[in-house]
CSV table of C-alpha atoms in Angstrom, one decimal:
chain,number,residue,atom,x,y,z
Z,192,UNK,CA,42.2,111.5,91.6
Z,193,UNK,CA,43.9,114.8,90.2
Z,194,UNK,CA,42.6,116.9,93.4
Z,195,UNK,CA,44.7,113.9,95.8
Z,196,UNK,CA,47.6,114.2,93.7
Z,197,UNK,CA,47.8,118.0,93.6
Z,198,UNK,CA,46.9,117.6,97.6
Z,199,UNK,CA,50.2,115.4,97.2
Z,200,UNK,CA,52.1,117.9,95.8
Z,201,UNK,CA,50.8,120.4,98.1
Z,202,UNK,CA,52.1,118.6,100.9
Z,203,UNK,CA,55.2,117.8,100.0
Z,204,UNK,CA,56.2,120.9,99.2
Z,205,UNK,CA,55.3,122.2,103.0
Z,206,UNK,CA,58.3,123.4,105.1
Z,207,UNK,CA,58.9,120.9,106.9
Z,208,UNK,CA,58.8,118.5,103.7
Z,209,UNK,CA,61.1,120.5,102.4
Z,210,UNK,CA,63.5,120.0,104.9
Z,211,UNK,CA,63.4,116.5,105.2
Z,212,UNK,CA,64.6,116.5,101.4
Z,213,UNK,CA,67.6,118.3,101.7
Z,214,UNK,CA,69.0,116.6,104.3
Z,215,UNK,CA,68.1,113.3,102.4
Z,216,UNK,CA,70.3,115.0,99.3
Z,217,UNK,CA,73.0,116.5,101.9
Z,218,UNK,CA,73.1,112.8,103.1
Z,219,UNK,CA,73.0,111.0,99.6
Z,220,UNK,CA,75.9,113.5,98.2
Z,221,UNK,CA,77.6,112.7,100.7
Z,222,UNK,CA,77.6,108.4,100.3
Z,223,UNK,CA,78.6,109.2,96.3
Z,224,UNK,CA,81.7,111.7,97.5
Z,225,UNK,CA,83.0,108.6,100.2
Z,226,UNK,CA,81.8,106.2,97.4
Z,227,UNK,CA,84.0,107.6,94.8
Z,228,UNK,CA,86.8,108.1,96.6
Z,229,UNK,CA,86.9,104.9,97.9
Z,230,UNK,CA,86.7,104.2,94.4
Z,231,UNK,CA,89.3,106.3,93.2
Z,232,UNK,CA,91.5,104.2,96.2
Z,233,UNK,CA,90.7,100.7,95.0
Z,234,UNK,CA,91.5,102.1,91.6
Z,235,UNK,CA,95.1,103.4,92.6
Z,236,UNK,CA,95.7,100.1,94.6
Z,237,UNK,CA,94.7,98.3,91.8
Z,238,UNK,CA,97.3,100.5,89.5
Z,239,UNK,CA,99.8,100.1,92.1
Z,240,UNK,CA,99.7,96.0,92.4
Z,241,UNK,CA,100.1,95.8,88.7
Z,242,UNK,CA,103.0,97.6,89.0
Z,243,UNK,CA,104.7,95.8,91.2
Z,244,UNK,CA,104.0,92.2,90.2
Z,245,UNK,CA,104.8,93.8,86.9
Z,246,UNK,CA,108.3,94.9,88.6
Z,247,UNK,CA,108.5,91.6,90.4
Z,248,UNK,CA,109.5,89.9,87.4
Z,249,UNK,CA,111.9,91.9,85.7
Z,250,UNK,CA,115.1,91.2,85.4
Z,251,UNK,CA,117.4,93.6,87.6
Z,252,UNK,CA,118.2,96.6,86.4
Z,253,UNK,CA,122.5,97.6,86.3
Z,254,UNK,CA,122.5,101.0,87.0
Z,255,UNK,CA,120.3,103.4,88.8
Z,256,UNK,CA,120.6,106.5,86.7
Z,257,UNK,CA,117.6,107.0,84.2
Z,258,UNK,CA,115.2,106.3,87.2
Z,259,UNK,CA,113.4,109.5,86.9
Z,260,UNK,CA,109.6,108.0,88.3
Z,261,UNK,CA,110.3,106.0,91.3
Z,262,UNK,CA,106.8,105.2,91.4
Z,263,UNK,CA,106.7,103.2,88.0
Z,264,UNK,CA,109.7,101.3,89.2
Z,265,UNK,CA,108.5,100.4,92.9
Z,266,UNK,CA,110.1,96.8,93.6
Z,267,UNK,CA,111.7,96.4,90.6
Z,268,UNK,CA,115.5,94.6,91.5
Z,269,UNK,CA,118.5,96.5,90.9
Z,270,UNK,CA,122.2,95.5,91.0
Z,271,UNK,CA,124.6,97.6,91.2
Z,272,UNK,CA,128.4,98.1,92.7
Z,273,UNK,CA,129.3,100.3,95.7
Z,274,UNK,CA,130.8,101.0,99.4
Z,275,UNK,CA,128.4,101.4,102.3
Z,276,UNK,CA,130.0,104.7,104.4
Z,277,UNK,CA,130.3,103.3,108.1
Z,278,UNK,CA,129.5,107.2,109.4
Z,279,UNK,CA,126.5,107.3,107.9
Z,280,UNK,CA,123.7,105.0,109.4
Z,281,UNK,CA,120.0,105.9,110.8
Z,282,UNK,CA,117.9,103.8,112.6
Z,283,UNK,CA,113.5,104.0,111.9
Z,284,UNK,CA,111.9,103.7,114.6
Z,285,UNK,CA,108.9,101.3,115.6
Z,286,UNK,CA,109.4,98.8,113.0
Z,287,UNK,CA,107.7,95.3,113.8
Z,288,UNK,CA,109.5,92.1,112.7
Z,289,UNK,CA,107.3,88.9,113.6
Z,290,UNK,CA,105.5,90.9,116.7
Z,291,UNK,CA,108.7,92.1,118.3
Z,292,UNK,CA,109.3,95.9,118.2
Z,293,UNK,CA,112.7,97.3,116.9
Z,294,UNK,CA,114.5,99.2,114.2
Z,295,UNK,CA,115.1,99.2,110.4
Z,296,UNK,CA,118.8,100.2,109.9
Z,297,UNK,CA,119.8,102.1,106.6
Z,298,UNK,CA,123.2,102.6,105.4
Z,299,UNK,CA,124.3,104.8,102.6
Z,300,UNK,CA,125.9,103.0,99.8
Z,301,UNK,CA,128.3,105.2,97.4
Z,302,UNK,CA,127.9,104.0,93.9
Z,303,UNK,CA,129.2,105.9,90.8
Z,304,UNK,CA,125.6,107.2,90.2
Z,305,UNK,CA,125.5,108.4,93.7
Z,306,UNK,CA,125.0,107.9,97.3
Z,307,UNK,CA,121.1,106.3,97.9
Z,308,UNK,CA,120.3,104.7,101.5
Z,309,UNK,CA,119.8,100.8,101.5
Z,310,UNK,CA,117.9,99.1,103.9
Z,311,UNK,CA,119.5,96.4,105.6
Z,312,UNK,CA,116.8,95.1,107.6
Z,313,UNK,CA,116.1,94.7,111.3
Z,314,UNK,CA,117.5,94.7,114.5
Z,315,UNK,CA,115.8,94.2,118.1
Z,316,UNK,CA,115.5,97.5,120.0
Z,317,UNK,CA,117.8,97.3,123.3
Z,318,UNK,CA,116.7,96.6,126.6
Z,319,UNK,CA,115.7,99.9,127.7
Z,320,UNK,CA,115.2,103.1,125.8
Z,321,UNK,CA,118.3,104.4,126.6
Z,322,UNK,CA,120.5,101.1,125.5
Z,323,UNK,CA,121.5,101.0,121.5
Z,324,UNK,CA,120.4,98.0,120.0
Z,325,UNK,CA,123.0,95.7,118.6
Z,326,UNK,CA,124.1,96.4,114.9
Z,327,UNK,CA,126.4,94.3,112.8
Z,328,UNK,CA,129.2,95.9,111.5
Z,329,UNK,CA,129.3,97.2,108.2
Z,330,UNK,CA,132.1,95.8,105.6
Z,331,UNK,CA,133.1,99.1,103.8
Z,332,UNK,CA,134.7,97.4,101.0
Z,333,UNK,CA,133.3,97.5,97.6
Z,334,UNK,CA,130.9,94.5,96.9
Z,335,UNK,CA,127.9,94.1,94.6
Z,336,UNK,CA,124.7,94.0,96.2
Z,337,UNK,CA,121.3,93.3,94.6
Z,338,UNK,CA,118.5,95.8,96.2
Z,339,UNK,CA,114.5,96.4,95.5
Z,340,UNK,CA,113.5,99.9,95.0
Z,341,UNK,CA,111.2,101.5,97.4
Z,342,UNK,CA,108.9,104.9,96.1
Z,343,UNK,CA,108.3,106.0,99.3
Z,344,UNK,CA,109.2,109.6,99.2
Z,345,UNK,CA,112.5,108.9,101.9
Z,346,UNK,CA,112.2,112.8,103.1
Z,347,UNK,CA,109.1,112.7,104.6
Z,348,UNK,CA,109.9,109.4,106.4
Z,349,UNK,CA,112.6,110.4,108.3
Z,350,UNK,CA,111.7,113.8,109.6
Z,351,UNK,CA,111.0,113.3,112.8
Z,352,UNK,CA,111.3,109.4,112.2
Z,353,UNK,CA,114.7,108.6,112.4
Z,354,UNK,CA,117.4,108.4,115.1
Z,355,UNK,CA,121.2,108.8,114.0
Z,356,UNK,CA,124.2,106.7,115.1
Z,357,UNK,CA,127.8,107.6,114.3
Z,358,UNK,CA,130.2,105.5,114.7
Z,359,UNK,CA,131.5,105.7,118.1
Z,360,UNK,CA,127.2,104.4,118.6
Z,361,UNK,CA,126.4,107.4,120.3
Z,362,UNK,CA,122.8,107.8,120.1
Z,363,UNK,CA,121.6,111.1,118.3
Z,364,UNK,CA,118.6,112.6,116.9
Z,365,UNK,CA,119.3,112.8,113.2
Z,366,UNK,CA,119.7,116.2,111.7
Z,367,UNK,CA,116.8,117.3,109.0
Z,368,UNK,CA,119.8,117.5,106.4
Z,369,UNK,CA,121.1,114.5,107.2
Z,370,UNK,CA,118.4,112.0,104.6
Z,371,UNK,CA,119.4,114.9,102.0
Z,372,UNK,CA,122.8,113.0,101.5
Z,373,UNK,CA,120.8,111.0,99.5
Z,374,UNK,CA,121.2,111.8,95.6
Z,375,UNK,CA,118.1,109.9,95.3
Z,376,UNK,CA,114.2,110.6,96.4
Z,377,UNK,CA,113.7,106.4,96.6
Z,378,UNK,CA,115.8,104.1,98.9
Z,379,UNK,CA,117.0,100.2,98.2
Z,380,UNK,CA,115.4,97.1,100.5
Z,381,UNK,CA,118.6,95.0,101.0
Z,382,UNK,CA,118.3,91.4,99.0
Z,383,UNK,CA,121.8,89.9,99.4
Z,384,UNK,CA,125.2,91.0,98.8
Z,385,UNK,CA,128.1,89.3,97.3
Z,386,UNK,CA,129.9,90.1,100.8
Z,387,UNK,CA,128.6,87.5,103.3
Z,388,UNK,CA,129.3,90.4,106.2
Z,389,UNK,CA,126.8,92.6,104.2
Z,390,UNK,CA,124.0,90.4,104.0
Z,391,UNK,CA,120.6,91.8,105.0
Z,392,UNK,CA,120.0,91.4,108.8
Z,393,UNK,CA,116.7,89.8,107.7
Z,394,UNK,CA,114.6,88.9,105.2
Z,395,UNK,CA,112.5,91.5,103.0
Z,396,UNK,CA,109.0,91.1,103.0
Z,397,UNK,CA,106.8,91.2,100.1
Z,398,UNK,CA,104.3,93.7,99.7
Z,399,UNK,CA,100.7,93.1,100.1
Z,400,UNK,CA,98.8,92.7,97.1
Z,401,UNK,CA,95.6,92.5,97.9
Z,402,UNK,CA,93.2,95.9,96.7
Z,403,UNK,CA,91.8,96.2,100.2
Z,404,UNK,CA,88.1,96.5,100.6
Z,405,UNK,CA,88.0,99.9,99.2
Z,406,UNK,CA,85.3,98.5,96.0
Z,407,UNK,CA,83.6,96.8,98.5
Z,408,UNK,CA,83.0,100.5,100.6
Z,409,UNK,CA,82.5,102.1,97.5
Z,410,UNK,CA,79.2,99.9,96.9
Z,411,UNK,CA,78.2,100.0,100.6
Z,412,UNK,CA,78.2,103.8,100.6
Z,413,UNK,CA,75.8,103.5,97.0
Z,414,UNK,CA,73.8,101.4,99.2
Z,415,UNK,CA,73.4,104.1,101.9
Z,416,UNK,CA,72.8,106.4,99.2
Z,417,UNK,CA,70.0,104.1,97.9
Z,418,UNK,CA,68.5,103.5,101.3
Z,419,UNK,CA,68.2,107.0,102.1
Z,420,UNK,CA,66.2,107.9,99.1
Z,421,UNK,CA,63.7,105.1,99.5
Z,422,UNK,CA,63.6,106.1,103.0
Z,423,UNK,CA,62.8,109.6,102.2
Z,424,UNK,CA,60.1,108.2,99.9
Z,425,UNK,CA,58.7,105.8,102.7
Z,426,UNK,CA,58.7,108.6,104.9
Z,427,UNK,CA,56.7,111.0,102.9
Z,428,UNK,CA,54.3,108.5,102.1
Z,429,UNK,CA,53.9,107.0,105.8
Z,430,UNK,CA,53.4,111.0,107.0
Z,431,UNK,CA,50.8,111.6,104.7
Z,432,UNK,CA,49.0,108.3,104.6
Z,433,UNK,CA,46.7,108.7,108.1
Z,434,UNK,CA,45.7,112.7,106.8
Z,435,UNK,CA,44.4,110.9,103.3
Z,436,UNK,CA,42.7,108.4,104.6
């Protein structure tokens, strides 16, 4: 018995053998680094919803100085008082409400904290590339509206994102220092608007709150991981089963 299972031994450390193993470790190392990272994603999604439906139910906040971590206050409401500037609107580009393809329109609002984009909502693209879609008017007259904060870091969505249209409806590509007119690195979905001409163009949807399947990976890649040692193990033993007999 000791003389097979130092002939074992032998064997399996052979060159070949050898090989085989570390590219069943290279393989396995690889399942735990996309397991834990998928991990680490359910983990922040997790962090993220209870945030939100945290946020969700707060009452709105009256002022938006103080909101130094956008991220902590993602869809929390806000109220506040201002005048949207008529010269300074920007379309994004392929936005999707209910399947059909158009634009999200933000305005700048001027509030005595500063100027922060709002988004009003969505209009239908035009008939061809080259037509402007069809924007209400904006009331410039001071109002109160009610807005949800978004965290979305606003700078990096509209470079290269955004197309700009001045008043006379020209359309433009937006200049890179146009978003920075912005005192604030977190925009304002539109809600409603105590001026019936500045109510939102359409309704805000919710955020999904669902974690994803990203727990779900993270066990499927432990799986792999698990698979390919005990197929390592059935492979040694299968290779050297016909040479003991």
């Amino acid at each position: 018995m000791k003389s097979v299972n130092s002939l074992l031994v032998k064997k399996f450390f052979t060159l070949a053998e050898i090989l085989k193993s570390l590219i069943a470790v290279a393989l396995i190392a690889l399942c735990l680094l996309a397991s834990n990272w998928q991990w680490d994603k359910g983990a922040v999604a997790t962090e993220r919803n209870a945030i939100i439906k945290t946020n969700l139910t707060k009452t709105p906040l009256e002022s938006l100085s103080g909101i130094t971590d956008p991220i902590s206050h993602q869809w929390l409401r806000v109220s506040i008082t201002g005048h949207f500037i008529s010269n300074k609107q920007t379309l994004v580009r392929n936005r999707y409400f209910q399947g059909v393809y158009g634009f999200e329109v933000l305005q700048l609002l001027q509030t005595i904290d500063g100027n922060i984009w709002i988004n009003r909502g969505w209009v239908k693209a035009g008939d061809t590339a080259e037509t402007a879609p069809v924007i209400p008017l904006i009331d410039t007259s001071e109002s109160r509206i009610l807005g949800r904060i978004r965290s979305e870091d606003l700078s990096r969505q509209l470079q290269g994102s955004f197309f700009a249209l001045p008043q006379k409806n020209s359309a433009a590509i937006a200049s890179a220092s146009q978003y920075k007119e912005s005192d604030f690195n977190f925009y304002l979905d539109l809600l409603d608007s105590e001026n019936p001409k500045n109510a939102p163009l359409t309704p805000i949807e919710l955020p999904d709150l669902s974690n994803g399947p990203h727990y779900a990976y993270a066990i499927q890649w432990l799986a792999f991981a698990t698979l390919i040692l005990l197929g390592r193990a059935l492979l040694f033993r299968e290779t050297q089963r016909l040479p003991l007999v």
